[in-house]
Amino acid sequence: MFFWLKNPKSKEDLQRLLTGLRTLGGIETVRAIHIGVPAETEQRGVVDASYSASEILCFDDVAGQNAYQVHPIHKKFVADCEHLWEKVVVYDVKPAP
Amino acid sequence: MFFWLKNPKSKEDLQRLLTGLRTLGGIETVRAIHIGVPAETEQRGVVDASYSASEILCFDDVAGQNAYQVHPIHKKFVADCEHLWEKVVVYDVKPAP
């Protein structure tokens, strides 16, 4: 998932978001977590570097992802941080056949 | 990176793209690779399930990513497969501070 902050130049808002994202690693069905920010790569036309933060969460299966959606830690994260972001885009991915 | 096929209903085009994506794992600086398709999760408003295929490639550093960009295997992939896709979006991510 990718987050665009309302105040993309605010280091405080970014830190608040990153702190919130880190809490999601405490959800039992999350098997792996990677929290990121845009890398300093060449800005080719296909590269979207406009986001503020990214998070990859790995689950065993859809059931694990469903449990995450309704987990109190996830709900607290949304309640605490949703005022910070302007846009979220989520790509749910499974291994290709 | 995320790919949107010109013919999203063509299983043949998807297989051609997935086959091409798999070749990228042969590039020396690629440390890990994950090739995906949309998962069968609930279609909440923030979920973008319109893409056809996704690929995560991990590099040690920007130098490794630069080597990938100009690698013959990458160039062959683009030459062989770019007629298949309508859109590509790349998010270059580094670990959050």
CSV table of C-alpha atoms in Angstrom, one decimal:
chain,number,residue,atom,x,y,z
A,1,MET,CA,0.0,0.0,0.0
A,2,PHE,CA,1.1,3.5,-0.7
A,3,PHE,CA,0.3,6.7,1.2
A,4,TRP,CA,0.2,10.3,0.1
A,5,LEU,CA,0.4,12.8,3.0
A,6,LYS,CA,-1.7,15.9,3.0
A,7,ASN,CA,1.5,17.7,4.1
A,8,PRO,CA,4.2,15.9,2.1
A,9,LYS,CA,6.9,18.3,3.3
A,10,SER,CA,6.1,17.7,7.0
A,11,LYS,CA,8.8,15.5,8.6
A,12,GLU,CA,6.6,15.3,11.7
A,13,ASP,CA,3.6,14.0,9.8
A,14,LEU,CA,5.8,11.4,8.0
A,15,GLN,CA,7.3,10.2,11.3
A,16,ARG,CA,3.8,9.9,12.8
A,17,LEU,CA,2.7,7.8,9.8
A,18,LEU,CA,5.8,5.6,9.9
A,19,THR,CA,5.3,5.1,13.6
A,20,GLY,CA,1.7,4.0,13.0
A,21,LEU,CA,2.7,1.7,10.1
A,22,ARG,CA,5.2,0.0,12.4
A,23,THR,CA,2.5,-1.0,14.8
A,24,LEU,CA,0.9,-3.1,12.1
A,25,GLY,CA,3.7,-5.6,12.4
A,26,GLY,CA,2.3,-6.6,15.8
A,27,ILE,CA,-0.8,-8.2,14.2
A,28,GLU,CA,-0.5,-12.0,14.6
A,29,THR,CA,-1.3,-12.8,10.9
A,30,VAL,CA,1.3,-10.5,9.5
A,31,ARG,CA,4.2,-12.7,8.5
A,32,ALA,CA,6.6,-10.1,7.1
A,33,ILE,CA,6.6,-6.3,6.9
A,34,HIS,CA,8.5,-3.7,4.9
A,35,ILE,CA,8.1,0.0,5.4
A,36,GLY,CA,9.5,2.3,2.8
A,37,VAL,CA,9.9,5.8,1.4
A,38,PRO,CA,10.8,6.8,-2.2
A,39,ALA,CA,14.3,5.7,-3.2
A,40,GLU,CA,16.8,8.0,-5.0
A,41,THR,CA,16.6,6.4,-8.4
A,42,GLU,CA,16.5,8.0,-11.8
A,43,GLN,CA,13.1,9.6,-12.3
A,44,ARG,CA,12.1,7.7,-15.5
A,45,GLY,CA,8.6,8.4,-16.9
A,46,VAL,CA,7.1,5.2,-15.5
A,47,VAL,CA,8.4,5.9,-11.9
A,48,ASP,CA,5.8,7.3,-9.5
A,49,ALA,CA,7.9,8.9,-6.7
A,50,SER,CA,5.0,11.2,-5.5
A,51,TYR,CA,4.0,9.0,-2.5
A,52,SER,CA,5.2,9.6,1.0
A,53,ALA,CA,5.4,6.1,2.5
A,54,SER,CA,4.9,2.5,1.4
A,55,GLU,CA,4.2,-0.7,3.3
A,56,ILE,CA,4.4,-4.3,2.2
A,57,LEU,CA,2.6,-6.8,4.5
A,58,CYS,CA,2.7,-10.5,3.9
A,59,PHE,CA,0.0,-12.9,4.9
A,60,ASP,CA,-0.3,-16.7,4.6
A,61,ASP,CA,-3.7,-16.4,2.9
A,62,VAL,CA,-6.8,-14.3,2.4
A,63,ALA,CA,-8.1,-15.4,5.8
A,64,GLY,CA,-5.0,-13.9,7.4
A,65,GLN,CA,-5.6,-10.6,5.5
A,66,ASN,CA,-9.2,-10.6,6.6
A,67,ALA,CA,-8.2,-11.0,10.2
A,68,TYR,CA,-5.8,-8.0,9.8
A,69,GLN,CA,-8.6,-5.8,8.4
A,70,VAL,CA,-10.7,-6.1,11.6
A,71,HIS,CA,-7.8,-6.3,14.1
A,72,PRO,CA,-7.8,-3.6,16.9
A,73,ILE,CA,-4.2,-2.6,16.1
A,74,HIS,CA,-5.2,-1.9,12.5
A,75,LYS,CA,-8.3,0.0,13.5
A,76,LYS,CA,-6.3,2.1,16.0
A,77,PHE,CA,-3.7,2.8,13.2
A,78,VAL,CA,-6.5,4.1,10.9
A,79,ALA,CA,-8.1,6.2,13.7
A,80,ASP,CA,-4.8,7.7,14.8
A,81,CYS,CA,-3.3,8.4,11.3
A,82,GLU,CA,-6.0,8.8,8.7
A,83,HIS,CA,-6.1,12.5,9.2
A,84,LEU,CA,-2.5,12.6,7.9
A,85,TRP,CA,-3.1,11.2,4.4
A,86,GLU,CA,-4.8,12.5,1.3
A,87,LYS,CA,-4.8,9.3,-0.6
A,88,VAL,CA,-4.1,5.6,-0.1
A,89,VAL,CA,-3.7,3.0,-2.8
A,90,VAL,CA,-3.6,-0.7,-2.0
A,91,TYR,CA,-2.5,-3.5,-4.3
A,92,ASP,CA,-3.4,-6.9,-3.0
A,93,VAL,CA,-1.1,-9.4,-4.7
A,94,LYS,CA,-1.0,-13.2,-4.8
A,95,PRO,CA,1.8,-15.3,-6.4
A,96,ALA,CA,1.4,-15.6,-10.1
A,97,PRO,CA,0.3,-19.0,-11.4
B,1,MET,CA,6.1,-2.4,-10.6
B,2,PHE,CA,2.6,-2.9,-11.9
B,3,PHE,CA,1.5,-3.7,-15.4
B,4,TRP,CA,-1.8,-3.2,-17.1
B,5,LEU,CA,-2.2,-5.3,-20.3
B,6,LYS,CA,-3.7,-4.0,-23.5
B,7,ASN,CA,-5.8,-7.1,-23.6
B,8,PRO,CA,-6.5,-7.8,-19.9
B,9,LYS,CA,-8.7,-10.8,-20.7
B,10,SER,CA,-6.1,-12.6,-22.7
B,11,LYS,CA,-4.6,-15.5,-20.7
B,12,GLU,CA,-2.0,-15.9,-23.5
B,13,ASP,CA,-0.8,-12.3,-23.1
B,14,LEU,CA,-0.7,-12.6,-19.3
B,15,GLN,CA,1.4,-15.8,-19.7
B,16,ARG,CA,3.7,-14.1,-22.1
B,17,LEU,CA,4.2,-11.2,-19.7
B,18,LEU,CA,4.7,-13.5,-16.7
B,19,THR,CA,7.3,-15.5,-18.6
B,20,GLY,CA,9.1,-12.3,-19.5
B,21,LEU,CA,9.0,-11.1,-15.9
B,22,ARG,CA,10.5,-14.4,-14.7
B,23,THR,CA,13.6,-13.8,-16.8
B,24,LEU,CA,14.4,-10.7,-14.8
B,25,GLY,CA,15.3,-13.0,-11.8
B,26,GLY,CA,18.4,-14.0,-13.8
B,27,ILE,CA,20.0,-10.5,-13.5
B,28,GLU,CA,23.0,-10.7,-11.1
B,29,THR,CA,22.0,-7.8,-9.0
B,30,VAL,CA,18.5,-9.0,-8.3
B,31,ARG,CA,18.5,-10.4,-4.8
B,32,ALA,CA,14.9,-11.4,-4.5
B,33,ILE,CA,11.9,-11.5,-6.9
B,34,HIS,CA,8.1,-11.8,-6.4
B,35,ILE,CA,5.8,-12.0,-9.4
B,36,GLY,CA,2.1,-11.6,-8.6
B,37,VAL,CA,-1.5,-11.1,-9.9
B,38,PRO,CA,-4.5,-9.6,-8.1
B,39,ALA,CA,-5.5,-11.5,-5.0
B,40,GLU,CA,-9.2,-12.4,-4.3
B,41,THR,CA,-9.6,-9.9,-1.4
B,42,GLU,CA,-12.5,-7.7,-0.6
B,43,GLN,CA,-12.7,-4.8,-3.1
B,44,ARG,CA,-12.6,-1.9,-0.7
B,45,GLY,CA,-12.5,1.6,-2.2
B,46,VAL,CA,-8.8,2.0,-1.7
B,47,VAL,CA,-7.9,-1.3,-3.4
B,48,ASP,CA,-6.7,-1.1,-7.0
B,49,ALA,CA,-7.2,-4.5,-8.6
B,50,SER,CA,-7.2,-3.3,-12.1
B,51,TYR,CA,-3.6,-4.3,-12.9
B,52,SER,CA,-2.7,-7.5,-14.7
B,53,ALA,CA,0.6,-8.4,-13.1
B,54,SER,CA,3.0,-7.1,-10.4
B,55,GLU,CA,6.7,-7.6,-9.8
B,56,ILE,CA,8.8,-6.9,-6.7
B,57,LEU,CA,12.6,-6.9,-7.3
B,58,CYS,CA,15.0,-6.4,-4.5
B,59,PHE,CA,18.5,-4.8,-4.9
B,60,ASP,CA,21.3,-4.2,-2.4
B,61,ASP,CA,21.5,-0.5,-3.4
B,62,VAL,CA,20.8,2.0,-6.2
B,63,ALA,CA,23.9,0.8,-8.0
B,64,GLY,CA,22.4,-2.6,-8.3
B,65,GLN,CA,19.2,-1.1,-9.6
B,66,ASN,CA,21.1,0.9,-12.1
B,67,ALA,CA,22.9,-2.2,-13.4
B,68,TYR,CA,19.5,-3.9,-13.8
B,69,GLN,CA,18.2,-1.0,-15.9
B,70,VAL,CA,20.9,-1.4,-18.6
B,71,HIS,CA,21.2,-5.2,-18.3
B,72,PRO,CA,20.7,-7.2,-21.6
B,73,ILE,CA,18.1,-9.4,-20.0
B,74,HIS,CA,16.1,-6.4,-18.9
B,75,LYS,CA,16.4,-4.8,-22.4
B,76,LYS,CA,15.3,-8.1,-24.0
B,77,PHE,CA,12.3,-8.3,-21.7
B,78,VAL,CA,11.2,-4.8,-22.7
B,79,ALA,CA,11.7,-5.5,-26.4
B,80,ASP,CA,9.8,-8.8,-26.2
B,81,CYS,CA,6.9,-7.7,-24.0
B,82,GLU,CA,6.3,-3.9,-24.2
B,83,HIS,CA,3.7,-4.4,-27.0
B,84,LEU,CA,1.6,-6.3,-24.4
B,85,TRP,CA,1.1,-3.6,-21.9
B,86,GLU,CA,-0.9,-0.4,-21.9
B,87,LYS,CA,0.6,1.1,-18.7
B,88,VAL,CA,3.4,0.5,-16.3
B,89,VAL,CA,3.8,2.1,-12.9
B,90,VAL,CA,7.0,1.7,-10.9
B,91,TYR,CA,7.4,2.5,-7.2
B,92,ASP,CA,11.1,2.6,-6.2
B,93,VAL,CA,11.2,2.1,-2.5
B,94,LYS,CA,14.0,2.2,0.1
B,95,PRO,CA,13.6,1.2,3.8
B,96,ALA,CA,12.1,4.0,5.9
B,97,PRO,CA,14.4,5.9,8.2
